Amino acid sequence: MSLDTRPAAPRQGSPVASRPGGAPARRRARLGNPLAGLGSLVWLVIVVVPLYTLVSASLMRQDQALNGEPLAIPTDPTLDNYRTVLDSGFLSLLGNTAIVAVVTVALVLVLSVPVAYVAVRTRSRLSSLAFRTFLLGVAIPAQAVIVPLYLLIGKMGLYDTLWAIILPTAAFSMPVAVLVLSGTMRDVSEEMYEAMSLDGATPLRMLWQLVVPLSKAGISTVAIFSALQAWNGFLFPLILTQSEENRVLTLGLFNFMTQFGVNIPAVLAAIVLSVVPIFLVYLVARRALINGLMGVGGK
């Protein structure tokens, strides 16, 4: 008499038959999430269609932009609109905006990195109060303080200068910068601080050799956020400057709409030229931006 040593087939509904690694789970993994894919496709259309309309209309003549279909491909594309914009002082606006953005980013990084480091490493009531004060700045809109800010800039003798744009922009970028950097710096383990402390490292050396290299994602996030704030700012240039030589892109685009009247392709060409530099910066640093935003909550 022979014995059948083959394992018995699992009964329907048993834990073995319905384990997560079975065929249904593998089929779901292959199919993915169709609802998420559909949502991503809708979001892609929402983003791409306005960009396509912006670029295509900037390559049209005035009569085509007014009478043609907004999504139509330009039948006779022209670069005359871009030449018109470049001949109207656009490069001067671009240079002023670049100066404002670079100096603003430098100020925010120089000031926010030490502040976030002190907020993370110091347990005193003063540091806690300072950190909460910075967080309070997130809830204060620029429109609420524009009048006292105008008076303060005038008293300092900075009205109608690029510093009148740089200083308020950096100040209003600081709360978010401190929040992001403090969340990133909390991810640095205490053992690393203790190891450097045993080696005789000073707090300044810890900041420069330990915290800054391990907080590159947060620093990149703060730099991009501050650059966007400076590049897209409109309220401070409008209220705190008035001369032609101190105008930036946002105020220049506003004036272009009046200067060119209903010349829609020229205005759209100016918008395309103003978007390209900051868009290239975003493409280069987008990975660091995402990583930095994911670490805002800290440990």
mmCIF file of N, CA, C and O in Angstrom, residues 152-233:
data_model
loop_
_atom_site.group_PDB
_atom_site.id
_atom_site.type_symbol
_atom_site.label_atom_id
_atom_site.label_comp_id
_atom_site.label_asym_id
_atom_site.label_seq_id
_atom_site.Cartn_x
_atom_site.Cartn_y
_atom_site.Cartn_z
ATOM 1 N N LEU A 152 7.957 103.219 6.762
ATOM 2 C CA LEU A 152 9.269 102.808 7.256
ATOM 3 C C LEU A 152 10.321 102.887 6.158
ATOM 4 O O LEU A 152 11.443 103.368 6.388
ATOM 5 N N ILE A 153 9.972 102.430 4.967
ATOM 6 C CA ILE A 153 10.923 102.503 3.845
ATOM 7 C C ILE A 153 11.241 103.952 3.521
ATOM 8 O O ILE A 153 12.390 104.311 3.223
ATOM 9 N N GLY A 154 10.231 104.828 3.582
ATOM 10 C CA GLY A 154 10.493 106.245 3.341
ATOM 11 C C GLY A 154 11.404 106.856 4.386
ATOM 12 O O GLY A 154 12.301 107.644 4.070
ATOM 13 N N LYS A 155 11.206 106.502 5.678
ATOM 14 C CA LYS A 155 12.064 107.024 6.748
ATOM 15 C C LYS A 155 13.506 106.546 6.584
ATOM 16 O O LYS A 155 14.458 107.258 6.939
ATOM 17 N N MET A 156 13.684 105.355 6.081
ATOM 18 C CA MET A 156 15.031 104.805 5.893
ATOM 19 C C MET A 156 15.719 105.349 4.641
ATOM 20 O O MET A 156 16.896 105.078 4.413
ATOM 21 N N GLY A 157 14.999 106.110 3.830
ATOM 22 C CA GLY A 157 15.579 106.653 2.617
ATOM 23 C C GLY A 157 15.774 105.634 1.510
ATOM 24 O O GLY A 157 16.608 105.829 0.613
ATOM 25 N N LEU A 158 14.987 104.567 1.523
ATOM 26 C CA LEU A 158 15.125 103.495 0.529
ATOM 27 C C LEU A 158 14.008 103.498 -0.500
ATOM 28 O O LEU A 158 13.966 102.599 -1.351
ATOM 29 N N TYR A 159 13.121 104.486 -0.445
ATOM 30 C CA TYR A 159 12.014 104.502 -1.404
ATOM 31 C C TYR A 159 12.550 104.649 -2.824
ATOM 32 O O TYR A 159 13.487 105.403 -3.083
ATOM 33 N N ASP A 160 11.927 103.931 -3.747
ATOM 34 C CA ASP A 160 12.284 103.933 -5.165
ATOM 35 C C ASP A 160 13.709 103.407 -5.385
ATOM 36 O O ASP A 160 14.456 103.922 -6.209
ATOM 37 N N THR A 161 14.064 102.376 -4.638
ATOM 38 C CA THR A 161 15.310 101.644 -4.866
ATOM 39 C C THR A 161 14.982 100.155 -4.882
ATOM 40 O O THR A 161 13.912 99.721 -4.438
ATOM 41 N N LEU A 162 15.916 99.363 -5.386
ATOM 42 C CA LEU A 162 15.712 97.922 -5.387
ATOM 43 C C LEU A 162 15.703 97.349 -3.970
ATOM 44 O O LEU A 162 15.073 96.322 -3.719
ATOM 45 N N TRP A 163 16.381 98.021 -3.037
ATOM 46 C CA TRP A 163 16.355 97.566 -1.652
ATOM 47 C C TRP A 163 14.960 97.674 -1.054
ATOM 48 O O TRP A 163 14.604 96.915 -0.141
ATOM 49 N N ALA A 164 14.152 98.597 -1.535
ATOM 50 C CA ALA A 164 12.775 98.709 -1.065
ATOM 51 C C ALA A 164 11.952 97.478 -1.435
ATOM 52 O O ALA A 164 10.937 97.187 -0.797
ATOM 53 N N ILE A 165 12.376 96.741 -2.460
ATOM 54 C CA ILE A 165 11.709 95.494 -2.839
ATOM 55 C C ILE A 165 12.358 94.309 -2.147
ATOM 56 O O ILE A 165 11.679 93.389 -1.678
ATOM 57 N N ILE A 166 13.682 94.332 -2.045
ATOM 58 C CA ILE A 166 14.426 93.183 -1.528
ATOM 59 C C ILE A 166 14.128 92.937 -0.054
ATOM 60 O O ILE A 166 13.811 91.808 0.358
ATOM 61 N N LEU A 167 14.222 93.982 0.767
ATOM 62 C CA LEU A 167 14.092 93.793 2.214
ATOM 63 C C LEU A 167 12.707 93.278 2.623
ATOM 64 O O LEU A 167 12.611 92.313 3.389
ATOM 65 N N PRO A 168 11.598 93.867 2.162
ATOM 66 C CA PRO A 168 10.287 93.301 2.545
ATOM 67 C C PRO A 168 10.062 91.896 1.993
ATOM 68 O O PRO A 168 9.465 91.050 2.672
ATOM 69 N N THR A 169 10.536 91.634 0.776
ATOM 70 C CA THR A 169 10.360 90.305 0.208
ATOM 71 C C THR A 169 11.101 89.256 1.031
ATOM 72 O O THR A 169 10.580 88.168 1.314
ATOM 73 N N ALA A 170 12.336 89.575 1.440
ATOM 74 C CA ALA A 170 13.097 88.650 2.284
ATOM 75 C C ALA A 170 12.428 88.468 3.641
ATOM 76 O O ALA A 170 12.375 87.351 4.178
ATOM 77 N N ALA A 171 11.899 89.550 4.196
ATOM 78 C CA ALA A 171 11.255 89.464 5.505
ATOM 79 C C ALA A 171 10.026 88.565 5.466
ATOM 80 O O ALA A 171 9.794 87.765 6.389
ATOM 81 N N PHE A 172 9.229 88.664 4.415
ATOM 82 C CA PHE A 172 8.025 87.851 4.336
ATOM 83 C C PHE A 172 8.322 86.422 3.878
ATOM 84 O O PHE A 172 7.436 85.563 3.959
ATOM 85 N N SER A 173 9.522 86.158 3.398
ATOM 86 C CA SER A 173 9.922 84.787 3.066
ATOM 87 C C SER A 173 10.538 84.066 4.252
ATOM 88 O O SER A 173 10.617 82.835 4.261
ATOM 89 N N MET A 174 10.977 84.810 5.264
ATOM 90 C CA MET A 174 11.672 84.218 6.398
ATOM 91 C C MET A 174 10.816 83.239 7.211
ATOM 92 O O MET A 174 11.308 82.174 7.603
ATOM 93 N N PRO A 175 9.544 83.521 7.526
ATOM 94 C CA PRO A 175 8.776 82.559 8.345
ATOM 95 C C PRO A 175 8.699 81.169 7.722
ATOM 96 O O PRO A 175 8.934 80.167 8.410
ATOM 97 N N VAL A 176 8.368 81.089 6.448
ATOM 98 C CA VAL A 176 8.290 79.782 5.791
ATOM 99 C C VAL A 176 9.672 79.146 5.721
ATOM 100 O O VAL A 176 9.821 77.922 5.883
ATOM 101 N N ALA A 177 10.705 79.956 5.489
ATOM 102 C CA ALA A 177 12.060 79.424 5.422
ATOM 103 C C ALA A 177 12.479 78.802 6.746
ATOM 104 O O ALA A 177 13.043 77.699 6.785
ATOM 105 N N VAL A 178 12.200 79.476 7.851
ATOM 106 C CA VAL A 178 12.551 78.936 9.167
ATOM 107 C C VAL A 178 11.754 77.666 9.454
ATOM 108 O O VAL A 178 12.278 76.692 10.021
ATOM 109 N N LEU A 179 10.492 77.629 9.074
ATOM 110 C CA LEU A 179 9.663 76.444 9.284
ATOM 111 C C LEU A 179 10.214 75.242 8.522
ATOM 112 O O LEU A 179 10.334 74.132 9.063
ATOM 113 N N VAL A 180 10.556 75.439 7.247
ATOM 114 C CA VAL A 180 11.080 74.342 6.431
ATOM 115 C C VAL A 180 12.435 73.871 6.948
ATOM 116 O O VAL A 180 12.688 72.669 7.092
ATOM 117 N N LEU A 181 13.329 74.805 7.256
ATOM 118 C CA LEU A 181 14.667 74.432 7.695
ATOM 119 C C LEU A 181 14.660 73.766 9.063
ATOM 120 O O LEU A 181 15.431 72.831 9.310
ATOM 121 N N SER A 182 13.814 74.227 9.960
ATOM 122 C CA SER A 182 13.754 73.588 11.282
ATOM 123 C C SER A 182 13.256 72.150 11.161
ATOM 124 O O SER A 182 13.754 71.255 11.856
ATOM 125 N N GLY A 183 12.286 71.921 10.285
ATOM 126 C CA GLY A 183 11.836 70.544 10.069
ATOM 127 C C GLY A 183 12.916 69.670 9.478
ATOM 128 O O GLY A 183 13.049 68.488 9.836
ATOM 129 N N THR A 184 13.722 70.211 8.573
ATOM 130 C CA THR A 184 14.813 69.437 7.983
ATOM 131 C C THR A 184 15.919 69.170 8.994
ATOM 132 O O THR A 184 16.465 68.063 9.061
ATOM 133 N N MET A 185 16.255 70.170 9.802
ATOM 134 C CA MET A 185 17.356 70.006 10.762
ATOM 135 C C MET A 185 16.999 69.066 11.898
ATOM 136 O O MET A 185 17.893 68.490 12.527
ATOM 137 N N ARG A 186 15.738 68.883 12.188
ATOM 138 C CA ARG A 186 15.351 67.926 13.231
ATOM 139 C C ARG A 186 15.617 66.495 12.801
ATOM 140 O O ARG A 186 15.619 65.580 13.651
ATOM 141 N N ASP A 187 15.814 66.260 11.517
ATOM 142 C CA ASP A 187 16.122 64.915 11.042
ATOM 143 C C ASP A 187 17.573 64.528 11.265
ATOM 144 O O ASP A 187 17.933 63.367 11.054
ATOM 145 N N VAL A 188 18.422 65.471 11.650
ATOM 146 C CA VAL A 188 19.813 65.149 11.963
ATOM 147 C C VAL A 188 19.842 64.460 13.323
ATOM 148 O O VAL A 188 19.351 64.997 14.325
ATOM 149 N N SER A 189 20.417 63.258 13.376
ATOM 150 C CA SER A 189 20.364 62.460 14.608
ATOM 151 C C SER A 189 21.203 63.085 15.715
ATOM 152 O O SER A 189 22.223 63.739 15.464
ATOM 153 N N GLU A 190 20.774 62.835 16.934
ATOM 154 C CA GLU A 190 21.475 63.357 18.108
ATOM 155 C C GLU A 190 22.849 62.717 18.251
ATOM 156 O O GLU A 190 23.778 63.342 18.794
ATOM 157 N N GLU A 191 23.014 61.479 17.785
ATOM 158 C CA GLU A 191 24.312 60.816 17.892
ATOM 159 C C GLU A 191 25.385 61.552 17.104
ATOM 160 O O GLU A 191 26.556 61.593 17.521
ATOM 161 N N MET A 192 25.006 62.140 15.959
ATOM 162 C CA MET A 192 25.994 62.889 15.174
ATOM 163 C C MET A 192 26.443 64.142 15.912
ATOM 164 O O MET A 192 27.634 64.489 15.910
ATOM 165 N N TYR A 193 25.496 64.819 16.562
ATOM 166 C CA TYR A 193 25.878 65.984 17.356
ATOM 167 C C TYR A 193 26.815 65.583 18.496
ATOM 168 O O TYR A 193 27.814 66.259 18.777
ATOM 169 N N GLU A 194 26.494 64.480 19.169
ATOM 170 C CA GLU A 194 27.319 64.044 20.287
ATOM 171 C C GLU A 194 28.713 63.646 19.827
ATOM 172 O O GLU A 194 29.706 63.921 20.523
ATOM 173 N N ALA A 195 28.812 63.000 18.658
ATOM 174 C CA ALA A 195 30.123 62.601 18.143
ATOM 175 C C ALA A 195 30.986 63.823 17.836
ATOM 176 O O ALA A 195 32.179 63.864 18.174
ATOM 177 N N MET A 196 30.405 64.832 17.223
ATOM 178 C CA MET A 196 31.179 66.038 16.939
ATOM 179 C C MET A 196 31.499 66.806 18.208
ATOM 180 O O MET A 196 32.568 67.426 18.319
ATOM 181 N N SER A 197 30.611 66.758 19.182
ATOM 182 C CA SER A 197 30.879 67.439 20.446
ATOM 183 C C SER A 197 32.043 66.782 21.181
ATOM 184 O O SER A 197 32.880 67.463 21.783
ATOM 185 N N LEU A 198 32.138 65.462 21.120
ATOM 186 C CA LEU A 198 33.254 64.756 21.742
ATOM 187 C C LEU A 198 34.573 65.078 21.042
ATOM 188 O O LEU A 198 35.642 65.015 21.672
ATOM 189 N N ASP A 199 34.511 65.391 19.766
ATOM 190 C CA ASP A 199 35.712 65.781 19.034
ATOM 191 C C ASP A 199 36.107 67.228 19.288
ATOM 192 O O ASP A 199 37.091 67.707 18.718
ATOM 193 N N GLY A 200 35.324 67.927 20.118
ATOM 194 C CA GLY A 200 35.646 69.311 20.442
ATOM 195 C C GLY A 200 35.096 70.333 19.473
ATOM 196 O O GLY A 200 35.583 71.471 19.425
ATOM 197 N N ALA A 201 34.094 69.966 18.691
ATOM 198 C CA ALA A 201 33.537 70.896 17.704
ATOM 199 C C ALA A 201 32.689 71.955 18.392
ATOM 200 O O ALA A 201 31.939 71.671 19.327
ATOM 201 N N THR A 202 32.806 73.174 17.938
ATOM 202 C CA THR A 202 31.983 74.272 18.436
ATOM 203 C C THR A 202 30.623 74.255 17.750
ATOM 204 O O THR A 202 30.449 73.608 16.707
ATOM 205 N N PRO A 203 29.624 74.940 18.307
ATOM 206 C CA PRO A 203 28.315 74.994 17.635
ATOM 207 C C PRO A 203 28.400 75.534 16.206
ATOM 208 O O PRO A 203 27.675 75.063 15.322
ATOM 209 N N LEU A 204 29.262 76.513 15.958
ATOM 210 C CA LEU A 204 29.401 77.043 14.613
ATOM 211 C C LEU A 204 29.964 76.002 13.658
ATOM 212 O O LEU A 204 29.524 75.882 12.510
ATOM 213 N N ARG A 205 30.921 75.219 14.131
ATOM 214 C CA ARG A 205 31.479 74.155 13.288
ATOM 215 C C ARG A 205 30.453 73.070 13.023
ATOM 216 O O ARG A 205 30.373 72.525 11.921
ATOM 217 N N MET A 206 29.644 72.731 14.035
ATOM 218 C CA MET A 206 28.566 71.757 13.817
ATOM 219 C C MET A 206 27.597 72.239 12.754
ATOM 220 O O MET A 206 27.145 71.472 11.900
ATOM 221 N N LEU A 207 27.270 73.532 12.825
ATOM 222 C CA LEU A 207 26.345 74.095 11.846
ATOM 223 C C LEU A 207 26.918 73.997 10.444
ATOM 224 O O LEU A 207 26.218 73.587 9.504
ATOM 225 N N TRP A 208 28.187 74.349 10.283
ATOM 226 C CA TRP A 208 28.772 74.440 8.940
ATOM 227 C C TRP A 208 29.133 73.072 8.366
ATOM 228 O O TRP A 208 28.952 72.826 7.180
ATOM 229 N N GLN A 209 29.662 72.167 9.216
ATOM 230 C CA GLN A 209 30.178 70.894 8.717
ATOM 231 C C GLN A 209 29.194 69.740 8.845
ATOM 232 O O GLN A 209 29.363 68.723 8.185
ATOM 233 N N LEU A 210 28.188 69.881 9.699
ATOM 234 C CA LEU A 210 27.231 68.789 9.891
ATOM 235 C C LEU A 210 25.835 69.145 9.406
ATOM 236 O O LEU A 210 25.263 68.453 8.563
ATOM 237 N N VAL A 211 25.295 70.232 9.930
ATOM 238 C CA VAL A 211 23.891 70.552 9.674
ATOM 239 C C VAL A 211 23.675 71.008 8.235
ATOM 240 O O VAL A 211 22.751 70.547 7.559
ATOM 241 N N VAL A 212 24.505 71.917 7.753
ATOM 242 C CA VAL A 212 24.313 72.444 6.398
ATOM 243 C C VAL A 212 24.426 71.343 5.335
ATOM 244 O O VAL A 212 23.560 71.252 4.449
ATOM 245 N N PRO A 213 25.455 70.462 5.366
ATOM 246 C CA PRO A 213 25.495 69.394 4.349
ATOM 247 C C PRO A 213 24.307 68.449 4.406
ATOM 248 O O PRO A 213 23.841 67.965 3.359
ATOM 249 N N LEU A 214 23.791 68.165 5.611
ATOM 250 C CA LEU A 214 22.660 67.244 5.732
ATOM 251 C C LEU A 214 21.314 67.928 5.508
ATOM 252 O O LEU A 214 20.284 67.245 5.518
ATOM 253 N N SER A 215 21.314 69.235 5.351
ATOM 254 C CA SER A 215 20.058 69.981 5.147
ATOM 255 C C SER A 215 19.983 70.597 3.756
ATOM 256 O O SER A 215 19.302 71.600 3.557
ATOM 257 N N LYS A 216 20.687 70.005 2.798
ATOM 258 C CA LYS A 216 20.695 70.572 1.451
ATOM 259 C C LYS A 216 19.316 70.598 0.809
ATOM 260 O O LYS A 216 18.978 71.520 0.063
ATOM 261 N N ALA A 217 18.500 69.566 1.105
ATOM 262 C CA ALA A 217 17.153 69.539 0.525
ATOM 263 C C ALA A 217 16.322 70.709 1.037
ATOM 264 O O ALA A 217 15.646 71.398 0.261
ATOM 265 N N GLY A 218 16.364 70.952 2.342
ATOM 266 C CA GLY A 218 15.616 72.081 2.895
ATOM 267 C C GLY A 218 16.153 73.416 2.428
ATOM 268 O O GLY A 218 15.383 74.340 2.150
ATOM 269 N N ILE A 219 17.474 73.542 2.328
ATOM 270 C CA ILE A 219 18.064 74.793 1.855
ATOM 271 C C ILE A 219 17.669 75.056 0.407
ATOM 272 O O ILE A 219 17.359 76.191 0.023
ATOM 273 N N SER A 220 17.671 74.006 -0.419
ATOM 274 C CA SER A 220 17.240 74.174 -1.817
ATOM 275 C C SER A 220 15.777 74.583 -1.895
ATOM 276 O O SER A 220 15.398 75.430 -2.710
ATOM 277 N N THR A 221 14.944 74.006 -1.035
ATOM 278 C CA THR A 221 13.528 74.371 -1.011
ATOM 279 C C THR A 221 13.349 75.836 -0.653
ATOM 280 O O THR A 221 12.574 76.561 -1.289
ATOM 281 N N VAL A 222 14.072 76.292 0.370
ATOM 282 C CA VAL A 222 13.977 77.686 0.790
ATOM 283 C C VAL A 222 14.473 78.616 -0.306
ATOM 284 O O VAL A 222 13.879 79.676 -0.562
ATOM 285 N N ALA A 223 15.558 78.237 -0.976
ATOM 286 C CA ALA A 223 16.102 79.082 -2.044
ATOM 287 C C ALA A 223 15.100 79.227 -3.185
ATOM 288 O O ALA A 223 14.874 80.338 -3.695
ATOM 289 N N ILE A 224 14.474 78.121 -3.589
ATOM 290 C CA ILE A 224 13.514 78.182 -4.690
ATOM 291 C C ILE A 224 12.271 78.968 -4.276
ATOM 292 O O ILE A 224 11.748 79.790 -5.048
ATOM 293 N N PHE A 225 11.793 78.725 -3.066
ATOM 294 C CA PHE A 225 10.612 79.449 -2.588
ATOM 295 C C PHE A 225 10.889 80.957 -2.537
ATOM 296 O O PHE A 225 10.053 81.768 -2.987
ATOM 297 N N SER A 226 12.031 81.352 -2.015
ATOM 298 C CA SER A 226 12.367 82.777 -1.922
ATOM 299 C C SER A 226 12.537 83.388 -3.304
ATOM 300 O O SER A 226 12.132 84.532 -3.543
ATOM 301 N N ALA A 227 13.155 82.640 -4.216
ATOM 302 C CA ALA A 227 13.327 83.151 -5.584
ATOM 303 C C ALA A 227 11.974 83.354 -6.260
ATOM 304 O O ALA A 227 11.764 84.356 -6.966
ATOM 305 N N LEU A 228 11.046 82.423 -6.050
ATOM 306 C CA LEU A 228 9.704 82.578 -6.625
ATOM 307 C C LEU A 228 8.986 83.785 -6.039
ATOM 308 O O LEU A 228 8.294 84.523 -6.761
ATOM 309 N N GLN A 229 9.113 83.982 -4.730
ATOM 310 C CA GLN A 229 8.493 85.142 -4.099
ATOM 311 C C GLN A 229 9.041 86.440 -4.682
ATOM 312 O O GLN A 229 8.284 87.389 -4.946
ATOM 313 N N ALA A 230 10.355 86.499 -4.877
ATOM 314 C CA ALA A 230 10.961 87.713 -5.420
ATOM 315 C C ALA A 230 10.640 87.887 -6.893
ATOM 316 O O ALA A 230 10.412 89.014 -7.364
ATOM 317 N N TRP A 231 10.596 86.795 -7.641
ATOM 318 C CA TRP A 231 10.372 86.881 -9.087
ATOM 319 C C TRP A 231 8.937 87.269 -9.415
ATOM 320 O O TRP A 231 8.694 88.003 -10.365
ATOM 321 N N ASN A 232 7.998 86.777 -8.611
ATOM 322 C CA ASN A 232 6.579 87.006 -8.909
ATOM 323 C C ASN A 232 5.960 88.120 -8.080
ATOM 324 O O ASN A 232 4.754 88.356 -8.191
ATOM 325 N N GLY A 233 6.743 88.775 -7.235
ATOM 326 C CA GLY A 233 6.183 89.815 -6.389
ATOM 327 C C GLY A 233 5.684 91.012 -7.192
ATOM 328 O O GLY A 233 6.349 91.474 -8.117
#
